Short mmCIF file of C-alpha atoms in Angstrom, two decimals:
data_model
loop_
_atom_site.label_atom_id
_atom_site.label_comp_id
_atom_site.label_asym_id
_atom_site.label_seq_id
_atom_site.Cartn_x
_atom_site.Cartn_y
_atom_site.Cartn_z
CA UNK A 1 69.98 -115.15 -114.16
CA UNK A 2 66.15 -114.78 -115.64
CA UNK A 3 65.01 -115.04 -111.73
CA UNK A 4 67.62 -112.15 -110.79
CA UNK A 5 66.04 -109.82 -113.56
CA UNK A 6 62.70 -110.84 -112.55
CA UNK A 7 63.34 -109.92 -108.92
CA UNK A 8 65.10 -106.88 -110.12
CA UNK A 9 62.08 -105.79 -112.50
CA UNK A 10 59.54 -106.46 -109.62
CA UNK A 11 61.46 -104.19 -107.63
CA UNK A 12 61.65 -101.27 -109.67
CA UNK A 13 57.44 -101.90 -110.03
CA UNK A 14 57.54 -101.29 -106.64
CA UNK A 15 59.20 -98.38 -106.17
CA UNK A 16 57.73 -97.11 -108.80
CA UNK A 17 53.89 -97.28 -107.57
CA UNK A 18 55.60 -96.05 -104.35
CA UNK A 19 56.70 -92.60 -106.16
CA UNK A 20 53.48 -92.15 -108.00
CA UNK A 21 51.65 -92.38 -104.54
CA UNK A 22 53.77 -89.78 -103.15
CA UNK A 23 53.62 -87.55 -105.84
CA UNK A 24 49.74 -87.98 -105.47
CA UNK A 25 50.29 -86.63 -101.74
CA UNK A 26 53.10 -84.00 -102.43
CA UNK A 27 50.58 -81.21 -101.14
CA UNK A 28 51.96 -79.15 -97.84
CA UNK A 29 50.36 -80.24 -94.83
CA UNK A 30 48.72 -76.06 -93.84
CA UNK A 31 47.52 -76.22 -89.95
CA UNK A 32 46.89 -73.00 -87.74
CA UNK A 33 49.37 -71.97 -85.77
CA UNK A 34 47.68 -68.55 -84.65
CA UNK A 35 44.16 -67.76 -84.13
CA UNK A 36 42.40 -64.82 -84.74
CA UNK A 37 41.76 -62.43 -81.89
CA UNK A 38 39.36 -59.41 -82.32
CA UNK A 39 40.75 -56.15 -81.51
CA UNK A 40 38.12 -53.70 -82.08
CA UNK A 41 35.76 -52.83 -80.64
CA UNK A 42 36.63 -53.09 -77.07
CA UNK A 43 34.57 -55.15 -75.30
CA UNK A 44 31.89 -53.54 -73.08
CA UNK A 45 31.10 -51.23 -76.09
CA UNK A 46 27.16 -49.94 -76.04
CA UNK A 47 25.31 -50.02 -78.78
CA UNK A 48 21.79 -48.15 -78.98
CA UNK A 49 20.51 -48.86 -82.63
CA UNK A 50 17.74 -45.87 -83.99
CA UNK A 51 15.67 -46.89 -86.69
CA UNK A 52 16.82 -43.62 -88.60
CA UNK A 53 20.66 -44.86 -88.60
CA UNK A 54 19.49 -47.85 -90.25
CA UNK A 55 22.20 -47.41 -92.94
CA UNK A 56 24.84 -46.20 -90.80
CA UNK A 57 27.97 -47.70 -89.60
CA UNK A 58 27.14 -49.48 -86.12
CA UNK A 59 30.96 -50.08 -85.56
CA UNK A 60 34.19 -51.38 -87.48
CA UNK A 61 35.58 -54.67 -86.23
CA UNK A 62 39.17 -55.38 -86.38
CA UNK A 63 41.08 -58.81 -85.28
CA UNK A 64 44.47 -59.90 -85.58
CA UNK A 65 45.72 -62.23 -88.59
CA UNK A 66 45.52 -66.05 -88.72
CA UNK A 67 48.85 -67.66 -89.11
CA UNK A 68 49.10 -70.72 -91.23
CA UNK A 69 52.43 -73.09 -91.59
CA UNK A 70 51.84 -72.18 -95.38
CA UNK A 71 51.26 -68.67 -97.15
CA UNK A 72 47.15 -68.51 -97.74
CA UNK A 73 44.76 -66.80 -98.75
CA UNK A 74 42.61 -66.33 -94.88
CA UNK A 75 38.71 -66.41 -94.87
CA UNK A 76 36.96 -64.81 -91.70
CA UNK A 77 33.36 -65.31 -89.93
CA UNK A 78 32.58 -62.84 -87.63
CA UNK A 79 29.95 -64.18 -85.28
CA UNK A 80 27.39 -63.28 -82.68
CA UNK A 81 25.64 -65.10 -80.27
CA UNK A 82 23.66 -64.00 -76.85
CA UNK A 83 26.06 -63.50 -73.94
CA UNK A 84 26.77 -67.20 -72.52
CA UNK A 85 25.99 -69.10 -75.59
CA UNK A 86 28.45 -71.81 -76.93
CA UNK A 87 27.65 -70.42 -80.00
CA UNK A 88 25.82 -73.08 -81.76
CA UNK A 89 23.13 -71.08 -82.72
CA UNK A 90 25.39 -67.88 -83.33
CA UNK A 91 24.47 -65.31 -86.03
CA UNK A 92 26.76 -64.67 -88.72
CA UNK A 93 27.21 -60.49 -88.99
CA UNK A 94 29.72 -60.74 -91.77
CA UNK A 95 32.26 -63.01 -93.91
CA UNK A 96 35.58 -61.13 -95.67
CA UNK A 97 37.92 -63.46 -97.76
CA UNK A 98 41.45 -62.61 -99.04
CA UNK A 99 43.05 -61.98 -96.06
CA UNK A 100 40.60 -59.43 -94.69
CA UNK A 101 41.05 -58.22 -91.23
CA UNK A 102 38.54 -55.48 -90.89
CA UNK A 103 34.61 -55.11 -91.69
CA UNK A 104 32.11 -52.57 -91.48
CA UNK A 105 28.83 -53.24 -89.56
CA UNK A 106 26.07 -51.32 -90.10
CA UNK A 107 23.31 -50.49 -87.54
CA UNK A 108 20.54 -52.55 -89.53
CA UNK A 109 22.86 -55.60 -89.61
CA UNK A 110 23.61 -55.71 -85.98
CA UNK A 111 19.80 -55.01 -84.81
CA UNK A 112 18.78 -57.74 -87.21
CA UNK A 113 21.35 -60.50 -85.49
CA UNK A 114 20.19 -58.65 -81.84
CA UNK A 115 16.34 -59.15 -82.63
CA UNK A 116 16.87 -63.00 -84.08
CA UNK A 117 19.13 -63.39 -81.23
CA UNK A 118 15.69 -63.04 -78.66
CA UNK A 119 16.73 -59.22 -78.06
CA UNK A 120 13.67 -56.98 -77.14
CA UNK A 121 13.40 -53.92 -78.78
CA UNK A 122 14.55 -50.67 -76.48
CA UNK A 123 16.12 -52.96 -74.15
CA UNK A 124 19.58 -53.43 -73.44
CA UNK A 125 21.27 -57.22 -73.61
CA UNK A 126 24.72 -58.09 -73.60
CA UNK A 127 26.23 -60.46 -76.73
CA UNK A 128 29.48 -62.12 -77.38
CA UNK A 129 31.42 -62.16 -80.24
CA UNK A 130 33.57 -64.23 -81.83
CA UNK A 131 35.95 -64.56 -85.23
CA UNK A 132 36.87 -67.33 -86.63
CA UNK A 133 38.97 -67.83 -89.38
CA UNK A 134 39.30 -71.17 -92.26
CA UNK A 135 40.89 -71.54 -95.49
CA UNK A 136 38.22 -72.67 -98.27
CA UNK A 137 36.27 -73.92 -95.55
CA UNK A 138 38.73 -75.96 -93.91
CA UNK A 139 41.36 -76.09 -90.92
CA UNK A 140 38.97 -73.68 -89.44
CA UNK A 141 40.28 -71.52 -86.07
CA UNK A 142 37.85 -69.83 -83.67
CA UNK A 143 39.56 -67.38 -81.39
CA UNK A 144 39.43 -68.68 -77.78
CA UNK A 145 39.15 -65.25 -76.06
CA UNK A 146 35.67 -63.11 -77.23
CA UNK A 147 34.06 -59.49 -76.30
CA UNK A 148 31.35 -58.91 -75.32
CA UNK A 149 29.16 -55.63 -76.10
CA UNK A 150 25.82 -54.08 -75.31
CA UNK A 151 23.04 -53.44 -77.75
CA UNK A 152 19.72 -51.88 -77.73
CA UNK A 153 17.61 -52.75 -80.87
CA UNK A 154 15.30 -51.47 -82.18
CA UNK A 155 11.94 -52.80 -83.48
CA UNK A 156 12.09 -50.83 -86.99
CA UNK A 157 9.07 -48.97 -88.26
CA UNK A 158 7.99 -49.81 -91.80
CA UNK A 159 6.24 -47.21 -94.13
CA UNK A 160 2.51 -47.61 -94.31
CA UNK A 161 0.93 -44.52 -95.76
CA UNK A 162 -2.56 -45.62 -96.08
CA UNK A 163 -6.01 -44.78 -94.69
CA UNK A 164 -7.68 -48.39 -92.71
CA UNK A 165 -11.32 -47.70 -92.36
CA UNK A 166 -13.41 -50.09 -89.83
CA UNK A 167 -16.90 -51.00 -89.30
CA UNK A 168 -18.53 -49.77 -86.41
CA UNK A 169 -22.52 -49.98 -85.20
CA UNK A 170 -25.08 -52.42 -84.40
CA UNK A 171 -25.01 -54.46 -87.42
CA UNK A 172 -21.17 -55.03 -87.27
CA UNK A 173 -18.69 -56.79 -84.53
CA UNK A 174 -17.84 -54.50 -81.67
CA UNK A 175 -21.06 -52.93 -81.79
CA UNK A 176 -20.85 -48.97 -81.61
CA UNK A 177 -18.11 -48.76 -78.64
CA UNK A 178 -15.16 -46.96 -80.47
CA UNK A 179 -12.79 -47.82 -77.98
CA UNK A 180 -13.27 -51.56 -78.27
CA UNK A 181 -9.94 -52.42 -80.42
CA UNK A 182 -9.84 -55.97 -81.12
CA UNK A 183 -13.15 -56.26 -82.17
CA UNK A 184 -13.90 -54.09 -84.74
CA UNK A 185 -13.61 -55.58 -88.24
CA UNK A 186 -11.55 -53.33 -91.03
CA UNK A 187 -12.40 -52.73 -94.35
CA UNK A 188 -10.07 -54.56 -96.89
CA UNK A 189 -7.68 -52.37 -99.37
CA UNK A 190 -6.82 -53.10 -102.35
CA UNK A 191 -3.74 -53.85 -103.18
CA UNK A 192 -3.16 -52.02 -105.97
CA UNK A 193 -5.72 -48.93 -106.13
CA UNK A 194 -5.82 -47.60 -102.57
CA UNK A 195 -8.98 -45.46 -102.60
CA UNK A 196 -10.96 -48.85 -103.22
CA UNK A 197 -12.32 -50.75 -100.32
CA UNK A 198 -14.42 -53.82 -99.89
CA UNK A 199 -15.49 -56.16 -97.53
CA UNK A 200 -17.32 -59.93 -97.32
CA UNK A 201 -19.28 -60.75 -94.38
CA UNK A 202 -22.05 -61.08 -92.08
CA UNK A 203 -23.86 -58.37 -91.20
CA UNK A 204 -26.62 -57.96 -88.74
CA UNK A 205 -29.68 -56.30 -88.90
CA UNK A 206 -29.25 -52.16 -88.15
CA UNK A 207 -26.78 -49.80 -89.03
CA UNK A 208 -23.61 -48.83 -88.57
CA UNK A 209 -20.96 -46.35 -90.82
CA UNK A 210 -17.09 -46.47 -90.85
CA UNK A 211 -14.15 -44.54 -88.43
CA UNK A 212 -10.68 -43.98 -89.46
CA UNK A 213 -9.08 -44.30 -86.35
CA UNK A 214 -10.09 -46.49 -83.13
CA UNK A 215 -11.43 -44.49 -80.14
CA UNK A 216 -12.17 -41.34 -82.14
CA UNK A 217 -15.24 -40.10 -83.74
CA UNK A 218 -13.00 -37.05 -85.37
CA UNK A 219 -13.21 -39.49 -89.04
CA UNK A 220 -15.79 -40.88 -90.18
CA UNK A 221 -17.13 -42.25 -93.68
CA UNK A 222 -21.19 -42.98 -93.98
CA UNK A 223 -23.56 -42.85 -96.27
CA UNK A 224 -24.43 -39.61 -98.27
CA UNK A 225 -27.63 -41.49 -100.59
CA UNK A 226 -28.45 -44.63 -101.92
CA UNK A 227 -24.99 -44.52 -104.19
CA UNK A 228 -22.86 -42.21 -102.47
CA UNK A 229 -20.99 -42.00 -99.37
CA UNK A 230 -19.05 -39.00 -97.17
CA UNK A 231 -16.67 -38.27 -95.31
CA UNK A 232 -16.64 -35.79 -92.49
CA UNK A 233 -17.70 -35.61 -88.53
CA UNK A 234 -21.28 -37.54 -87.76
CA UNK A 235 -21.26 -38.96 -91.56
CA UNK A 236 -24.49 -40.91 -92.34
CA UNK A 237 -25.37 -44.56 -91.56
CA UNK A 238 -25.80 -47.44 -93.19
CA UNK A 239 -28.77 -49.98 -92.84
CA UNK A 240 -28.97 -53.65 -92.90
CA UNK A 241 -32.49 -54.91 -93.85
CA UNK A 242 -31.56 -58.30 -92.43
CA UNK A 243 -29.32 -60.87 -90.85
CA UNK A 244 -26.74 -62.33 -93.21
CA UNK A 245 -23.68 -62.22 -95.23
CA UNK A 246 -23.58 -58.99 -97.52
CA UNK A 247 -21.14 -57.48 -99.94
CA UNK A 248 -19.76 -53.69 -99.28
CA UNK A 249 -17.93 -52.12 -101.62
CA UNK A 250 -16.82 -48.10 -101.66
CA UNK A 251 -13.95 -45.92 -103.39
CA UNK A 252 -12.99 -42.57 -101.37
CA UNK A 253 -11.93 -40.77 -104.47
CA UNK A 254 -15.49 -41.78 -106.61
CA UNK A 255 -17.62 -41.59 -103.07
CA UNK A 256 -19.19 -44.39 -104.35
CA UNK A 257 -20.66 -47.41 -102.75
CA UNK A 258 -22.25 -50.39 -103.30
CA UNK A 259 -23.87 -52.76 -100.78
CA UNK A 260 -25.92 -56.05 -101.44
CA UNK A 261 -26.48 -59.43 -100.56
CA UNK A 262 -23.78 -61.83 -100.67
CA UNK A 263 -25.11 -65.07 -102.12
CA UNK A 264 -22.04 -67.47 -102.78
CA UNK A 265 -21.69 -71.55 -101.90
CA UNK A 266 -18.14 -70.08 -100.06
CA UNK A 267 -20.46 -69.12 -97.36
CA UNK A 268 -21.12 -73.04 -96.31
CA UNK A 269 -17.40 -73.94 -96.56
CA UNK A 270 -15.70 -73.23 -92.98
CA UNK A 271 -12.97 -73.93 -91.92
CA UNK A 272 -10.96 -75.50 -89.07
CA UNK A 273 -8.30 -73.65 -88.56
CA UNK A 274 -6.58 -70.82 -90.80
CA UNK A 275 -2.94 -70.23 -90.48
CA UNK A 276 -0.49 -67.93 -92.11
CA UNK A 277 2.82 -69.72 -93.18
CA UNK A 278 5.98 -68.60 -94.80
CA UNK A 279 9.76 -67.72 -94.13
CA UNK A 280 8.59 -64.16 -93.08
CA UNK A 281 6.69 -66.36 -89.83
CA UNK A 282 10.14 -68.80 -89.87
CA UNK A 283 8.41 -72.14 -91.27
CA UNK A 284 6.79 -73.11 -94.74
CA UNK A 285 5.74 -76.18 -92.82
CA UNK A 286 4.08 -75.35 -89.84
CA UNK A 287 1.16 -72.33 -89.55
CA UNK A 288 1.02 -69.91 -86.95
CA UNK A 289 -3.02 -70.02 -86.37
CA UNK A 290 -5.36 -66.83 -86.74
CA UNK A 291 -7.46 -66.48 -84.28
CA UNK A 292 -11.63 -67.22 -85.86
CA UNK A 293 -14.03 -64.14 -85.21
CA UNK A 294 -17.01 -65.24 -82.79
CA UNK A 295 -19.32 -62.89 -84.81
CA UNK A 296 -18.50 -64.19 -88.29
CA UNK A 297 -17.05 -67.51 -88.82
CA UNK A 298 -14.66 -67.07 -92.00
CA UNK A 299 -13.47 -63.29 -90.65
CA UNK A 300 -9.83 -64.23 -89.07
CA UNK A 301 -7.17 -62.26 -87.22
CA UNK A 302 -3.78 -62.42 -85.67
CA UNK A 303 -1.74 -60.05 -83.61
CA UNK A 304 0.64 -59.40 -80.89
CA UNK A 305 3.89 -61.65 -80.21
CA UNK A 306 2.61 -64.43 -82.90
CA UNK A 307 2.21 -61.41 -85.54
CA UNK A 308 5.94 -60.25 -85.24
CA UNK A 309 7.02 -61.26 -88.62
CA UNK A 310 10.51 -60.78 -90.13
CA UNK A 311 11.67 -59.88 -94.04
CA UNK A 312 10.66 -62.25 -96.43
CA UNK A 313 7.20 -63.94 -97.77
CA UNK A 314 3.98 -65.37 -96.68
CA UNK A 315 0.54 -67.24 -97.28
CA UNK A 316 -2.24 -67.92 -95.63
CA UNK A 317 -3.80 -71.55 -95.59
CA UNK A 318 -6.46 -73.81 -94.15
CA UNK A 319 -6.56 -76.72 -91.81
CA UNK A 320 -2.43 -76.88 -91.91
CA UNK A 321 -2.34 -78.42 -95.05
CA UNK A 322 -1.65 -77.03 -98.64
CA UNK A 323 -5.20 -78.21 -100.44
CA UNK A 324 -6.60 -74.88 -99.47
CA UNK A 325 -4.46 -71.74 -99.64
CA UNK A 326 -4.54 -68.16 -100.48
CA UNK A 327 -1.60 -65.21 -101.06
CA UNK A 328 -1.33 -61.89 -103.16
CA UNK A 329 1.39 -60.02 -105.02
CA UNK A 330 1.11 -56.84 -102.86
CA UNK A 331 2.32 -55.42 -99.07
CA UNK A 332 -0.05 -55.19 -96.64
CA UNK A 333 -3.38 -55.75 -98.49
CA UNK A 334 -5.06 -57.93 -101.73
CA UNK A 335 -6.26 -61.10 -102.34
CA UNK A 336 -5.05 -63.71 -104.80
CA UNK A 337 -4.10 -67.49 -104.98
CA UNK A 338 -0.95 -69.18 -104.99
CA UNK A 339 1.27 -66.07 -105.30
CA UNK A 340 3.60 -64.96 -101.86
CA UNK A 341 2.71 -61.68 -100.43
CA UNK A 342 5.89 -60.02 -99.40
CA UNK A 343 6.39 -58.91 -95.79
CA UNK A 344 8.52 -56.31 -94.30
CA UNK A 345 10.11 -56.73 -91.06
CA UNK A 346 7.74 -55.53 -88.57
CA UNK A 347 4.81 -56.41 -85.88
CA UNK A 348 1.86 -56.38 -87.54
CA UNK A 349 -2.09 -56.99 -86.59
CA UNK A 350 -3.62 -58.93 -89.29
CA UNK A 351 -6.90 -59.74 -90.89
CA UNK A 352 -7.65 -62.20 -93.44
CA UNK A 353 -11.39 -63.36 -95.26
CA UNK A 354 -11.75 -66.57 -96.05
CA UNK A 355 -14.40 -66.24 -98.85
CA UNK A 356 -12.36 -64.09 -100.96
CA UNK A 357 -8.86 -64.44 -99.59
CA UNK A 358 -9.23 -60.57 -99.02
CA UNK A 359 -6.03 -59.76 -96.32
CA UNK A 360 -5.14 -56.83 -94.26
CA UNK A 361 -1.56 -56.62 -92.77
CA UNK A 362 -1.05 -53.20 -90.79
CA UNK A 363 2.47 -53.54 -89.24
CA UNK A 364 3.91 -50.82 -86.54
CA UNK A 365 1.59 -52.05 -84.38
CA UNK A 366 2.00 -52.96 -80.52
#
């Protein structure tokens, strides 16, 4: 009898770890059982973005509901990728959760996912698009059919209302051709008081004075007397005594300058390379290089496709390593240390001093 109730009491162990492990799994099994399909727009739908609709509705996409083999709450991922693509490096234009069948696309969201996409700027390219639809990240569906649409970005024109004066002459780089553009060496702003402008560097000896405006004589800034400068058509020159690295400084709203010898231990210290790094270039890890003057050796500059940078921060640094670096709290000009400058979307020609970590970042440009 004690072996019965001992068989019976092993039993009802049994079935009781047996009911605890189901209740553990008494969840409903959910799996799709209809994908998404997008509905809106049709596909073959143009788009030609304009900088001025930035802000504007592009288009509104519509798809058809997910189905699930339980009642959920539906989260949906509308992607785009270029036309052909398996969509493994697709862009994501917008996520909706609860259910959410439609979404709004504006113009600057679209041109965005266009230009990361490899899009070129006021040319058309065709782009599929895709929804796909997941519940908290799981059982995810991706519609099998896609559109596919046009779209013409645009490269986006950032606000830059300042005044860039360069050097021009015989004591300066580029000599006194007005019309030779890559050469000629800018003054640096600063950052914060825009009438002030200075510049580290070698110099020469002769003269030279300052245009506005590359290939045009219709601006110039020069020197008035031995403290003052002007502005106006054939302005004054400047004279350098000697060969060497000087010090220029000048504020348009004073008309005040100062030049003088620039005697510094920086001067010996060269450098490599020069690179600026940051998520507005695409990498904190690897530098896109500047490109070294030939006529001073710590003057640095940068432009065409490798100066296309995108929203978000930047530094510059030496020899592609972080013992030597340089940044700034403003847009487009100052000087600093370890701060990131911030960067608007935009292509950009860019100059950058080594001795004082003085930079110049004038976007817009071809």
């Amino acid at each position: 009898m004690k072996n019965i109730y001992k068989i019976l009491i092993a039993f009802i162990g049994v079935l009781a770890v047996s009911c605890n492990a189901d209740a553990v799994d008494e969840r409903p099994i959910v799996e799709g059982v209809s994908i998404p399909e997008i509905t809106a727009p049709a596909t073959g739908k143009e788009f030609v973005l304009k900088a001025d609709d930035a802000a504007k509705e592009a288009a509104k996409f519509t798809w058809s509901a997910a189905k699930y083999t339980s009642p959920v709450a539906v989260n949906y991922t509308l992607l785009i990728d270029k036309k052909g693509g398996d969509f493994s490096a697709a862009k994501t234009l917008k996520v909706t959760t609860g259910s959410v069948t439609e979404v709004s696309v504006l113009v600057k969201e679209l041109n965005q996912a266009a230009i990361e996409l490899g899009g070129k700027p006021e040319e058309a390219a065709f782009y599929d698009v895709k929804i796909s639809s997941n519940i908290s990240g799981a059982v995810q569906q991706f519609s099998k059919g896609l559109i596919t649409i046009s779209v013409t970005p645009y490269l986006g024109r950032v606000v830059y209302e300042f005044t860039d004066w360069y050097l021009i002459g015989a004591a300066v780089a580029g000599g006194w051709d007005n019309n030779v553009d890559t050469k000629h060496q800018p003054m640096f702003r600063d950052g914060k008081e825009a009438n002030k402008y200075k510049f580290v560097g070698y110099f020469k000896a002769g003269n030279f004075k300052l245009i506005s405006e590359k290939g045009s004589w219709a601006s110039q800034l020069g020197r008035a007397s031995d403290s003052s400068i002007e502005i106006k058509d054939n302005a004054g020159e400047f004279t350098i005594p000697a060969d060497g690295y000087y010090a220029f400084e000048f504020n348009t709203t004073s008309l005040k300058y100062t030049l003088k010898a620039y005697e510094d231990d920086a001067i010996a210290k060269t450098y490599e390379t020069v690179g600026i790094v940051g998520s507005a270039t695409g990498s904190w890890d690897v530098s896109t290089a500047l490109d070294k003057s030939d006529f001073d050796k710590h003057a640095w500059s940068l432009s065409g496709k490798n100066a296309e940078l995108n929203d978000g921060d930047a530094k510059f640094r030496a020899n592609n390593s972080w013992d030597v670096s340089w940044g700034g709290t403003t847009p487009f000009s100052g000087g600093g240390n370890g701060e990131n400058i911030p960067v608007a979307k935009s292509k950009y020609v860019i100059y950058f001093n080594d001795l004082d970590g003085s930079y110049l970042m004038i976007p817009n440009q071809e």
